[in-house]
């Protein structure tokens, strides 16, 4: 038992876990901003084009919503496989962390779009009315009213997104993406190295908990600054 | 300066369709409002007051009839022109609708940012308006730190920022206590005098109308039941709504002053 815990922090484990951690961090740090950008754009367009939105476009809204739901409904493993040719086209290879970023973005953008949409919907209708009554354009209403007003809720959803990204990198790991997920499967599952599996899980746990704490703090601080709590 | 604002509402109807049922909210409203007036519109809940005021600033388009405000023919404006037109119409809300993400200063600066004014202009105007409504000392506060009365002052400042020619007030004092409510009404009267602004005041409180307005109209089930000077209507109410309102007020007052109590 004691030996097991010593092995958990041995040189061998570190040599395997450290590069994998860096790969995971690379994938998450690159995929997050891209996903946030597309999520904000897609989520806002879903809100704007809704039948009660600022610029109703029924057919566009339904089609776009259906596409997003379709990607959401597909198991993430399938989406990753489907994204392989695209990755090959964009970054030249279909394996490794760089290729994985593309698959991650495709898997997570629909999730985040829906999260953004629901954050924006939480903003009271009266504020939209006020902005409209002052002659603000749809663009101004989104950029200057809805997103800033929804920011505390958006930050919480950023955290959900980043945690989802971390967990999807683990799945992508089984398709040669590298990172902690791959280590867990390769060593922990195929070679029965429970110590390495546990070490990988511990690192993932620290990442997730750290992010959650950071997000909660930021969101709370913002609410406090605005004197809403 | 804009052309003399003069509001002319001709035979305006508004029908909403919801769940395949038609709701006729306005049924041919005719109303003229002179520039510089403080005009009260009273009526019971659901009489169509809010819909009427929303038709005036184009938040709602009339189903039929026409509305002219100054040189603007509201139902003929393009989407872009509606936004330009709205920048000249201030609106104050019952629940203030301030932006929590912005300070008092930022809230009042918002309509000026929308109108693409430069920074110096914005700063000068915002401080001037905050002085006028008497909350310049709170300029760096967030709405969450203010009382109801202070919030409504910010709401009024925000509505006035971009030199509007008309101020629409949708139950702006209904969420405030009587004393605060009176001070907000005093502020509106003061603004009317100082800036020569036309104010349209929607309310279900006769006290508000009596205290603030010169002329008034009574809205009943989507039509104007009567209109005229506040004095005329209070002395000789014709419509059902006005009679009920005035009688109810008198009843409460009598009961109180006779010492019998209401119960």
Tab-separated table of C-alpha atoms in Angstrom:
chain	number	residue	atom	x	y	z
A	1	UNK	CA	0.000	0.000	0.000
A	2	UNK	CA	2.706	2.429	1.066
A	3	UNK	CA	4.748	1.342	-1.890
A	4	UNK	CA	1.830	2.145	-4.159
A	5	UNK	CA	1.650	5.732	-2.915
A	6	UNK	CA	5.393	6.153	-3.253
A	7	UNK	CA	5.154	4.985	-6.842
A	8	UNK	CA	2.442	7.582	-7.381
A	9	UNK	CA	5.058	10.326	-6.997
A	10	UNK	CA	8.051	8.461	-8.438
A	11	UNK	CA	10.320	9.775	-11.170
A	12	UNK	CA	8.784	7.341	-13.642
A	13	UNK	CA	5.248	8.600	-13.027
A	14	UNK	CA	6.358	12.218	-13.260
A	15	UNK	CA	8.114	11.548	-16.560
A	16	UNK	CA	4.894	10.186	-18.000
A	17	UNK	CA	2.403	12.554	-16.358
A	18	UNK	CA	4.205	15.892	-16.815
A	19	UNK	CA	4.386	15.963	-20.637
A	20	UNK	CA	0.826	14.626	-20.805
A	21	UNK	CA	-0.341	17.423	-18.495
A	22	UNK	CA	1.338	20.003	-20.693
A	23	UNK	CA	-0.375	18.521	-23.749
A	24	UNK	CA	-3.753	18.648	-22.048
A	25	UNK	CA	-3.177	22.249	-20.961
A	26	UNK	CA	-2.131	23.152	-24.501
A	27	UNK	CA	-5.300	21.668	-25.978
A	28	UNK	CA	-7.539	23.327	-23.405
A	29	UNK	CA	-5.848	26.732	-23.656
A	30	UNK	CA	-6.023	26.808	-27.431
A	31	UNK	CA	-9.520	25.377	-27.776
A	32	UNK	CA	-11.094	27.548	-25.045
A	33	UNK	CA	-10.769	30.997	-26.685
A	34	UNK	CA	-11.874	29.642	-30.066
A	35	UNK	CA	-14.898	27.949	-28.519
A	36	UNK	CA	-15.732	31.036	-26.460
A	37	UNK	CA	-15.649	33.202	-29.574
A	38	UNK	CA	-17.897	30.945	-31.654
A	39	UNK	CA	-20.129	30.190	-28.681
A	40	UNK	CA	-20.726	33.883	-28.038
A	41	UNK	CA	-21.479	34.541	-31.704
A	42	UNK	CA	-23.740	31.489	-32.132
A	43	UNK	CA	-25.482	31.908	-28.771
A	44	UNK	CA	-26.196	35.576	-29.464
A	45	UNK	CA	-27.531	34.801	-32.947
A	46	UNK	CA	-29.851	32.164	-31.511
A	47	UNK	CA	-31.170	34.766	-29.062
A	48	UNK	CA	-31.514	37.541	-31.665
A	49	UNK	CA	-33.282	35.444	-34.301
A	50	UNK	CA	-35.748	33.820	-31.912
A	51	UNK	CA	-39.401	34.631	-32.585
A	52	UNK	CA	-39.465	36.918	-29.547
A	53	UNK	CA	-35.941	38.168	-30.218
A	54	UNK	CA	-34.560	41.443	-31.486
A	55	UNK	CA	-34.537	40.391	-35.122
A	56	UNK	CA	-36.813	37.377	-35.596
A	57	UNK	CA	-35.751	35.054	-38.423
A	58	UNK	CA	-37.867	31.970	-37.994
A	59	UNK	CA	-36.372	29.653	-40.623
A	60	UNK	CA	-32.745	30.550	-39.851
A	61	UNK	CA	-33.348	30.139	-36.106
A	62	UNK	CA	-34.965	26.713	-36.447
A	63	UNK	CA	-32.373	25.397	-38.929
A	64	UNK	CA	-29.436	26.705	-36.940
A	65	UNK	CA	-30.927	25.400	-33.691
A	66	UNK	CA	-31.435	21.989	-35.297
A	67	UNK	CA	-27.822	21.831	-36.490
A	68	UNK	CA	-26.580	22.704	-33.018
A	69	UNK	CA	-28.862	20.114	-31.458
A	70	UNK	CA	-27.681	17.511	-33.955
A	71	UNK	CA	-24.033	18.011	-32.976
A	72	UNK	CA	-25.057	18.044	-29.316
A	73	UNK	CA	-26.967	14.788	-29.682
A	74	UNK	CA	-24.101	12.940	-31.358
A	75	UNK	CA	-21.838	11.154	-28.882
A	76	UNK	CA	-18.661	13.216	-28.580
A	77	UNK	CA	-16.601	10.206	-29.647
A	78	UNK	CA	-18.383	10.127	-33.005
A	79	UNK	CA	-17.925	13.883	-33.501
A	80	UNK	CA	-14.203	13.485	-32.834
A	81	UNK	CA	-13.952	10.731	-35.449
A	82	UNK	CA	-15.962	12.806	-37.939
A	83	UNK	CA	-13.639	15.755	-37.323
A	84	UNK	CA	-10.507	13.772	-38.182
A	85	UNK	CA	-10.557	14.513	-41.952
A	86	UNK	CA	-11.161	18.188	-41.208
A	87	UNK	CA	-8.206	18.243	-38.841
A	88	UNK	CA	-6.055	16.653	-41.509
A	89	UNK	CA	-7.169	19.330	-43.951
A	90	UNK	CA	-6.569	22.266	-41.574
A	91	UNK	CA	-3.435	21.300	-39.637
A	92	UNK	CA	-2.049	18.597	-41.928
A	93	UNK	CA	-2.240	15.703	-39.474
A	94	UNK	CA	-5.136	13.863	-37.916
A	95	UNK	CA	-3.409	12.966	-34.638
A	96	UNK	CA	-1.721	14.850	-31.806
A	97	UNK	CA	-2.834	17.828	-29.705
A	98	UNK	CA	-3.039	20.288	-32.609
A	99	UNK	CA	-5.485	18.151	-34.556
A	100	UNK	CA	-7.428	17.519	-31.391
A	101	UNK	CA	-8.067	21.251	-30.878
A	102	UNK	CA	-10.311	21.252	-33.947
A	103	UNK	CA	-12.325	18.264	-32.772
A	104	UNK	CA	-12.624	19.797	-29.280
A	105	UNK	CA	-13.896	23.062	-30.723
A	106	UNK	CA	-16.541	21.266	-32.773
A	107	UNK	CA	-17.708	19.195	-29.818
A	108	UNK	CA	-17.839	22.091	-27.355
A	109	UNK	CA	-19.096	25.014	-29.442
A	110	UNK	CA	-22.733	23.787	-29.532
A	111	UNK	CA	-22.704	23.195	-25.775
A	112	UNK	CA	-21.313	26.626	-25.076
A	113	UNK	CA	-23.677	28.282	-27.602
A	114	UNK	CA	-26.659	26.965	-25.660
A	115	UNK	CA	-25.066	28.062	-22.368
A	116	UNK	CA	-24.521	31.579	-23.756
A	117	UNK	CA	-28.095	31.672	-25.025
A	118	UNK	CA	-29.469	30.767	-21.608
A	119	UNK	CA	-27.199	33.307	-19.877
A	120	UNK	CA	-28.472	36.065	-22.154
A	121	UNK	CA	-32.070	34.973	-21.632
A	122	UNK	CA	-31.613	35.543	-17.887
A	123	UNK	CA	-31.170	39.290	-18.469
A	124	UNK	CA	-34.484	40.973	-17.678
A	125	UNK	CA	-36.617	41.983	-20.637
A	126	UNK	CA	-37.009	45.472	-19.191
A	127	UNK	CA	-33.357	46.229	-19.855
A	128	UNK	CA	-33.756	45.287	-23.504
A	129	UNK	CA	-36.850	47.497	-23.659
A	130	UNK	CA	-34.911	50.384	-22.135
A	131	UNK	CA	-32.051	49.999	-24.613
A	132	UNK	CA	-34.523	49.749	-27.496
A	133	UNK	CA	-36.407	52.829	-26.328
A	134	UNK	CA	-33.136	54.764	-26.476
A	135	UNK	CA	-32.696	53.807	-30.113
A	136	UNK	CA	-29.906	51.245	-29.664
A	137	UNK	CA	-29.243	48.970	-32.643
A	138	UNK	CA	-29.411	45.192	-32.255
A	139	UNK	CA	-25.615	45.055	-32.352
A	140	UNK	CA	-25.302	47.667	-29.581
A	141	UNK	CA	-27.919	45.891	-27.462
A	142	UNK	CA	-25.950	42.636	-27.576
A	143	UNK	CA	-22.504	44.168	-27.109
A	144	UNK	CA	-23.276	46.969	-24.677
A	145	UNK	CA	-26.222	45.580	-22.726
A	146	UNK	CA	-26.839	41.837	-22.921
A	147	UNK	CA	-23.296	40.473	-22.694
A	148	UNK	CA	-22.112	42.864	-19.920
A	149	UNK	CA	-25.322	42.288	-17.956
A	150	UNK	CA	-24.981	38.521	-18.325
A	151	UNK	CA	-21.251	38.499	-17.506
A	152	UNK	CA	-21.415	36.965	-13.988
A	153	UNK	CA	-23.521	34.104	-15.361
A	154	UNK	CA	-21.320	33.851	-18.464
A	155	UNK	CA	-18.212	33.442	-16.305
A	156	UNK	CA	-19.826	30.494	-14.538
A	157	UNK	CA	-20.588	29.001	-17.927
A	158	UNK	CA	-16.991	29.589	-19.070
A	159	UNK	CA	-15.981	27.331	-16.196
A	160	UNK	CA	-18.505	24.659	-17.204
A	161	UNK	CA	-17.130	24.901	-20.736
A	162	UNK	CA	-13.478	24.579	-19.694
A	163	UNK	CA	-14.236	21.601	-17.491
A	164	UNK	CA	-16.146	19.981	-20.334
A	165	UNK	CA	-13.168	20.644	-22.600
A	166	UNK	CA	-10.845	18.910	-20.151
A	167	UNK	CA	-13.087	15.874	-19.997
A	168	UNK	CA	-13.414	15.736	-23.785
A	169	UNK	CA	-9.617	15.869	-24.179
A	170	UNK	CA	-9.582	12.682	-22.143
A	171	UNK	CA	-11.945	11.039	-24.626
A	172	UNK	CA	-9.978	12.401	-27.545
A	173	UNK	CA	-6.924	10.872	-25.914
A	174	UNK	CA	-8.135	7.420	-27.001
A	175	UNK	CA	-7.911	8.630	-30.625
A	176	UNK	CA	-4.285	9.639	-30.414
A	177	UNK	CA	-4.747	13.176	-29.220
A	178	UNK	CA	-2.240	12.721	-26.430
A	179	UNK	CA	-2.635	14.281	-23.017
A	180	UNK	CA	-3.760	12.908	-19.679
A	181	UNK	CA	-6.658	10.964	-21.162
A	182	UNK	CA	-4.365	8.974	-23.390
A	183	UNK	CA	-2.000	8.239	-20.489
A	184	UNK	CA	-4.887	7.037	-18.358
A	185	UNK	CA	-6.090	4.673	-21.072
A	186	UNK	CA	-2.671	3.502	-22.303
A	187	UNK	CA	-1.051	2.882	-18.942
A	188	UNK	CA	-3.938	2.602	-16.548
A	189	UNK	CA	-6.289	0.478	-18.662
A	190	UNK	CA	-4.157	-1.456	-21.130
A	191	UNK	CA	-1.182	-2.068	-18.809
A	192	UNK	CA	-2.980	-2.272	-15.468
A	193	UNK	CA	-0.850	0.548	-14.042
A	194	UNK	CA	-3.318	1.786	-11.466
A	195	UNK	CA	-0.726	4.120	-9.970
A	196	UNK	CA	-0.355	6.064	-13.215
A	197	UNK	CA	-4.116	6.072	-13.766
A	198	UNK	CA	-4.596	7.496	-10.293
A	199	UNK	CA	-1.883	10.088	-10.821
A	200	UNK	CA	-3.543	11.231	-14.070
A	201	UNK	CA	-6.903	11.448	-12.337
A	202	UNK	CA	-5.385	13.455	-9.486
A	203	UNK	CA	-3.913	16.008	-11.887
A	204	UNK	CA	-7.271	16.290	-13.718
A	205	UNK	CA	-9.035	16.726	-10.386
A	206	UNK	CA	-6.678	19.531	-9.355
A	207	UNK	CA	-7.212	21.288	-12.703
A	208	UNK	CA	-10.998	21.036	-12.499
A	209	UNK	CA	-11.238	22.081	-8.840
A	210	UNK	CA	-8.842	24.977	-9.404
A	211	UNK	CA	-10.867	26.245	-12.337
A	212	UNK	CA	-14.126	25.958	-10.453
A	213	UNK	CA	-12.719	27.913	-7.511
A	214	UNK	CA	-11.306	30.603	-9.772
A	215	UNK	CA	-14.568	30.948	-11.714
A	216	UNK	CA	-16.703	31.128	-8.586
A	217	UNK	CA	-14.425	33.802	-7.155
A	218	UNK	CA	-14.458	35.915	-10.300
A	219	UNK	CA	-18.210	35.682	-10.692
A	220	UNK	CA	-18.813	36.517	-7.038
A	221	UNK	CA	-16.433	39.438	-7.151
A	222	UNK	CA	-18.275	40.849	-10.143
A	223	UNK	CA	-21.656	40.502	-8.426
A	224	UNK	CA	-20.231	42.156	-5.309
A	225	UNK	CA	-18.823	45.026	-7.346
A	226	UNK	CA	-22.259	45.568	-8.849
A	227	UNK	CA	-23.820	45.232	-5.393
A	228	UNK	CA	-26.130	42.458	-6.509
A	229	UNK	CA	-25.250	40.155	-3.587
B	1	UNK	CA	-33.059	71.937	-32.293
B	2	UNK	CA	-35.837	69.741	-33.562
B	3	UNK	CA	-39.052	70.998	-35.026
B	4	UNK	CA	-41.831	71.821	-32.562
B	5	UNK	CA	-43.040	68.501	-31.200
B	6	UNK	CA	-46.716	68.038	-31.478
B	7	UNK	CA	-48.202	64.615	-31.088
B	8	UNK	CA	-51.141	63.677	-33.230
B	9	UNK	CA	-52.699	60.269	-32.769
B	10	UNK	CA	-55.377	59.443	-35.316
B	11	UNK	CA	-57.696	56.497	-35.090
B	12	UNK	CA	-54.998	54.173	-33.785
B	13	UNK	CA	-55.828	50.508	-33.260
B	14	UNK	CA	-53.595	47.751	-32.056
B	15	UNK	CA	-54.415	44.070	-32.145
B	16	UNK	CA	-52.202	41.382	-30.703
B	17	UNK	CA	-52.481	37.792	-31.844
B	18	UNK	CA	-51.515	35.276	-29.233
B	19	UNK	CA	-52.266	31.542	-29.289
B	20	UNK	CA	-54.435	32.119	-32.352
B	21	UNK	CA	-56.672	34.486	-30.429
B	22	UNK	CA	-57.023	38.157	-31.208
B	23	UNK	CA	-56.668	40.748	-28.489
B	24	UNK	CA	-57.859	44.182	-29.472
B	25	UNK	CA	-55.995	46.424	-27.059
B	26	UNK	CA	-56.526	49.799	-28.740
B	27	UNK	CA	-59.735	50.400	-30.677
B	28	UNK	CA	-59.370	53.688	-32.513
B	29	UNK	CA	-57.647	56.168	-30.241
B	30	UNK	CA	-57.684	59.852	-31.162
B	31	UNK	CA	-55.516	62.222	-29.197
B	32	UNK	CA	-53.636	65.486	-29.721
B	33	UNK	CA	-50.963	66.609	-27.335
B	34	UNK	CA	-49.602	70.149	-27.342
B	35	UNK	CA	-45.885	70.850	-27.016
B	36	UNK	CA	-44.700	71.652	-23.507
B	37	UNK	CA	-47.684	69.934	-21.906
B	38	UNK	CA	-47.608	67.476	-19.040
B	39	UNK	CA	-50.258	65.119	-20.254
B	40	UNK	CA	-51.699	62.383	-18.045
B	41	UNK	CA	-53.227	59.181	-19.354
B	42	UNK	CA	-55.169	57.247	-16.729
B	43	UNK	CA	-57.074	54.006	-16.848
B	44	UNK	CA	-57.461	50.684	-15.121
B	45	UNK	CA	-54.945	47.903	-15.631
B	46	UNK	CA	-55.381	46.433	-19.088
B	47	UNK	CA	-57.010	49.551	-20.523
B	48	UNK	CA	-54.191	49.852	-23.077
B	49	UNK	CA	-52.166	52.688	-21.563
B	50	UNK	CA	-48.792	51.022	-21.943
B	51	UNK	CA	-49.560	49.850	-25.477
B	52	UNK	CA	-50.510	53.402	-26.436
B	53	UNK	CA	-47.265	54.838	-25.080
B	54	UNK	CA	-45.254	52.087	-26.766
B	55	UNK	CA	-46.927	52.987	-30.061
B	56	UNK	CA	-45.745	56.575	-29.592
B	57	UNK	CA	-42.068	55.633	-29.500
B	58	UNK	CA	-42.339	52.841	-32.031
B	59	UNK	CA	-41.654	49.964	-29.648
B	60	UNK	CA	-44.992	48.726	-30.926
B	61	UNK	CA	-46.364	49.531	-34.360
B	62	UNK	CA	-50.037	50.476	-34.584
B	63	UNK	CA	-52.134	47.950	-36.543
B	64	UNK	CA	-54.050	50.798	-38.164
B	65	UNK	CA	-54.326	54.554	-37.908
B	66	UNK	CA	-51.467	57.014	-37.811
B	67	UNK	CA	-49.219	58.660	-35.265
B	68	UNK	CA	-47.279	61.795	-36.028
B	69	UNK	CA	-44.733	63.220	-33.623
B	70	UNK	CA	-43.197	66.479	-34.814
B	71	UNK	CA	-41.970	65.785	-38.332
B	72	UNK	CA	-41.934	62.022	-37.837
B	73	UNK	CA	-44.715	59.818	-39.167
B	74	UNK	CA	-44.144	56.823	-36.900
B	75	UNK	CA	-45.768	54.019	-38.874
B	76	UNK	CA	-43.832	54.972	-42.012
B	77	UNK	CA	-40.358	54.923	-40.478
B	78	UNK	CA	-37.775	52.389	-41.614
B	79	UNK	CA	-35.995	50.306	-38.968
B	80	UNK	CA	-32.976	52.582	-39.070
B	81	UNK	CA	-35.045	55.761	-38.850
B	82	UNK	CA	-36.993	54.345	-35.905
B	83	UNK	CA	-33.721	54.110	-33.976
B	84	UNK	CA	-32.817	57.706	-34.846
B	85	UNK	CA	-36.310	58.822	-33.852
B	86	UNK	CA	-36.203	56.919	-30.557
B	87	UNK	CA	-32.992	58.670	-29.604
B	88	UNK	CA	-35.112	61.816	-29.390
B	89	UNK	CA	-37.777	60.263	-27.158
B	90	UNK	CA	-36.913	59.610	-23.534
B	91	UNK	CA	-38.690	56.856	-21.632
B	92	UNK	CA	-38.895	56.216	-17.897
B	93	UNK	CA	-40.071	52.858	-16.547
B	94	UNK	CA	-41.876	51.608	-13.470
B	95	UNK	CA	-39.064	49.219	-12.584
B	96	UNK	CA	-36.321	51.650	-13.651
B	97	UNK	CA	-34.610	49.113	-15.946
B	98	UNK	CA	-31.160	50.460	-15.166
B	99	UNK	CA	-28.120	48.517	-16.368
B	100	UNK	CA	-26.565	46.774	-13.356
B	101	UNK	CA	-23.254	46.416	-15.177
B	102	UNK	CA	-22.827	50.181	-15.448
B	103	UNK	CA	-22.372	52.869	-12.828
B	104	UNK	CA	-24.789	55.778	-12.557
B	105	UNK	CA	-22.450	57.681	-14.868
B	106	UNK	CA	-22.323	54.780	-17.321
B	107	UNK	CA	-26.101	54.447	-17.373
B	108	UNK	CA	-26.619	58.099	-18.215
B	109	UNK	CA	-23.812	57.955	-20.785
B	110	UNK	CA	-25.444	54.998	-22.585
B	111	UNK	CA	-27.867	56.903	-24.850
B	112	UNK	CA	-25.044	59.299	-25.765
B	113	UNK	CA	-22.755	56.403	-26.678
B	114	UNK	CA	-25.544	55.044	-28.851
B	115	UNK	CA	-25.815	58.440	-30.543
B	116	UNK	CA	-22.024	58.256	-31.180
B	117	UNK	CA	-21.095	61.374	-29.218
B	118	UNK	CA	-17.423	61.868	-28.360
B	119	UNK	CA	-15.999	61.393	-24.866
B	120	UNK	CA	-15.726	65.053	-23.861
B	121	UNK	CA	-19.266	65.764	-25.006
B	122	UNK	CA	-20.548	62.766	-23.075
B	123	UNK	CA	-18.775	63.737	-19.886
B	124	UNK	CA	-20.009	67.319	-20.009
B	125	UNK	CA	-23.589	66.286	-20.721
B	126	UNK	CA	-23.731	63.491	-18.136
B	127	UNK	CA	-22.445	65.678	-15.308
B	128	UNK	CA	-24.847	68.444	-16.266
B	129	UNK	CA	-27.844	66.114	-16.271
B	130	UNK	CA	-26.802	64.406	-13.020
B	131	UNK	CA	-26.639	67.860	-11.463
B	132	UNK	CA	-30.099	68.653	-12.766
B	133	UNK	CA	-31.663	65.569	-11.195
B	134	UNK	CA	-29.593	66.001	-8.026
B	135	UNK	CA	-27.540	62.795	-7.854
B	136	UNK	CA	-24.164	63.944	-9.103
B	137	UNK	CA	-22.563	62.753	-5.839
B	138	UNK	CA	-23.644	59.183	-6.678
B	139	UNK	CA	-22.097	59.092	-10.132
B	140	UNK	CA	-19.679	56.246	-9.369
B	141	UNK	CA	-22.275	54.127	-7.573
B	142	UNK	CA	-23.830	51.038	-9.096
B	143	UNK	CA	-27.642	50.838	-9.326
B	144	UNK	CA	-27.520	48.061	-6.727
B	145	UNK	CA	-26.388	50.630	-4.154
B	146	UNK	CA	-29.234	53.095	-4.723
B	147	UNK	CA	-32.695	53.476	-3.205
B	148	UNK	CA	-35.805	53.376	-5.399
B	149	UNK	CA	-36.102	57.135	-5.603
B	150	UNK	CA	-32.449	57.524	-6.522
B	151	UNK	CA	-32.790	54.808	-9.144
B	152	UNK	CA	-35.693	56.622	-10.744
B	153	UNK	CA	-33.673	59.841	-10.784
B	154	UNK	CA	-30.980	57.962	-12.710
B	155	UNK	CA	-33.712	56.620	-14.997
B	156	UNK	CA	-34.931	60.143	-15.656
B	157	UNK	CA	-31.372	61.425	-16.163
B	158	UNK	CA	-30.744	58.624	-18.653
B	159	UNK	CA	-33.943	59.476	-20.516
B	160	UNK	CA	-32.967	63.159	-20.680
B	161	UNK	CA	-29.321	62.695	-21.652
B	162	UNK	CA	-29.680	62.942	-25.405
B	163	UNK	CA	-31.816	66.120	-25.491
B	164	UNK	CA	-35.178	64.466	-26.112
B	165	UNK	CA	-38.193	66.530	-27.088
B	166	UNK	CA	-40.657	64.172	-25.391
B	167	UNK	CA	-40.448	62.237	-22.148
B	168	UNK	CA	-42.676	59.179	-21.794
B	169	UNK	CA	-43.266	58.014	-18.265
B	170	UNK	CA	-44.735	54.546	-17.845
B	171	UNK	CA	-45.943	54.297	-14.233
B	172	UNK	CA	-42.656	55.846	-13.174
B	173	UNK	CA	-43.742	56.465	-9.593
B	174	UNK	CA	-45.888	53.374	-9.001
B	175	UNK	CA	-43.073	51.442	-7.317
B	176	UNK	CA	-42.103	54.286	-4.985
B	177	UNK	CA	-43.373	55.347	-1.578
B	178	UNK	CA	-45.633	58.443	-1.500
B	179	UNK	CA	-42.956	60.901	-0.376
B	180	UNK	CA	-40.333	59.710	-2.863
B	181	UNK	CA	-42.993	59.538	-5.519
B	182	UNK	CA	-43.866	63.188	-4.914
B	183	UNK	CA	-40.237	64.274	-5.121
B	184	UNK	CA	-39.866	62.434	-8.440
B	185	UNK	CA	-43.016	64.153	-9.726
B	186	UNK	CA	-41.613	67.489	-8.580
B	187	UNK	CA	-38.510	66.693	-10.577
B	188	UNK	CA	-40.612	65.974	-13.674
B	189	UNK	CA	-42.485	69.291	-13.236
B	190	UNK	CA	-39.196	71.088	-12.795
B	191	UNK	CA	-37.779	69.531	-15.967
B	192	UNK	CA	-40.900	70.430	-17.870
B	193	UNK	CA	-40.487	74.051	-16.816
B	194	UNK	CA	-36.715	74.276	-17.302
B	195	UNK	CA	-36.366	72.380	-20.565
B	196	UNK	CA	-39.814	72.969	-22.060
B	197	UNK	CA	-40.112	69.220	-22.561
B	198	UNK	CA	-43.420	67.562	-23.401
B	199	UNK	CA	-44.159	64.868	-20.841
B	200	UNK	CA	-46.677	62.060	-21.202
B	201	UNK	CA	-47.448	60.436	-17.900
B	202	UNK	CA	-49.159	57.091	-17.684
B	203	UNK	CA	-50.546	56.210	-14.315
B	204	UNK	CA	-53.361	54.539	-12.468
B	205	UNK	CA	-53.157	57.035	-9.654
B	206	UNK	CA	-55.387	60.067	-9.784
B	207	UNK	CA	-53.249	61.802	-7.175
B	208	UNK	CA	-50.320	61.700	-9.571
B	209	UNK	CA	-52.389	63.294	-12.334
B	210	UNK	CA	-53.891	65.897	-10.025
B	211	UNK	CA	-50.486	66.818	-8.671
B	212	UNK	CA	-48.562	66.904	-11.941
B	213	UNK	CA	-50.610	67.228	-15.116
B	214	UNK	CA	-52.280	70.063	-16.940
B	215	UNK	CA	-54.348	67.986	-19.348
B	216	UNK	CA	-55.430	64.391	-19.225
B	217	UNK	CA	-57.236	61.624	-21.029
B	218	UNK	CA	-59.065	58.646	-19.623
B	219	UNK	CA	-58.483	55.378	-21.437
B	220	UNK	CA	-61.225	52.790	-21.103
B	221	UNK	CA	-61.107	49.395	-22.865
B	222	UNK	CA	-58.915	50.688	-25.650
B	223	UNK	CA	-60.742	53.911	-26.411
B	224	UNK	CA	-60.426	57.453	-25.080
B	225	UNK	CA	-63.455	57.774	-22.809
B	226	UNK	CA	-62.836	61.446	-22.140
B	227	UNK	CA	-60.171	64.091	-22.408
B	228	UNK	CA	-59.701	67.639	-21.281
B	229	UNK	CA	-58.046	69.712	-18.601
B	230	UNK	CA	-57.450	67.985	-15.294
B	231	UNK	CA	-59.646	70.545	-13.531
B	232	UNK	CA	-62.616	69.933	-15.851
B	233	UNK	CA	-62.502	66.206	-15.508
B	234	UNK	CA	-62.149	66.259	-11.742
B	235	UNK	CA	-65.072	68.661	-11.393
B	236	UNK	CA	-67.339	66.908	-13.816
B	237	UNK	CA	-66.258	63.370	-14.661
B	238	UNK	CA	-68.174	61.846	-17.563
B	239	UNK	CA	-66.650	58.444	-18.121
B	240	UNK	CA	-67.212	55.437	-15.983
B	241	UNK	CA	-63.524	55.044	-15.196
B	242	UNK	CA	-63.097	58.658	-14.085
B	243	UNK	CA	-66.239	58.481	-11.939
B	244	UNK	CA	-65.136	55.290	-10.237
B	245	UNK	CA	-61.636	56.600	-9.700
B	246	UNK	CA	-62.787	59.903	-8.243
B	247	UNK	CA	-65.536	58.363	-6.147
B	248	UNK	CA	-63.123	55.806	-4.746
B	249	UNK	CA	-60.659	58.541	-3.844
B	250	UNK	CA	-63.368	60.649	-2.233
B	251	UNK	CA	-64.675	57.660	-0.320
B	252	UNK	CA	-61.278	56.936	1.164
B	253	UNK	CA	-60.746	60.593	2.029
B	254	UNK	CA	-64.204	60.976	3.606
B	255	UNK	CA	-63.851	57.838	5.635
B	256	UNK	CA	-60.517	59.047	6.896
B	257	UNK	CA	-61.506	62.614	7.720
B	258	UNK	CA	-64.833	61.722	9.297
B	259	UNK	CA	-62.872	59.664	11.791
B	260	UNK	CA	-64.868	56.513	11.094
B	261	UNK	CA	-62.004	54.729	9.482
B	262	UNK	CA	-62.329	52.671	6.370
B	263	UNK	CA	-63.210	49.389	8.000
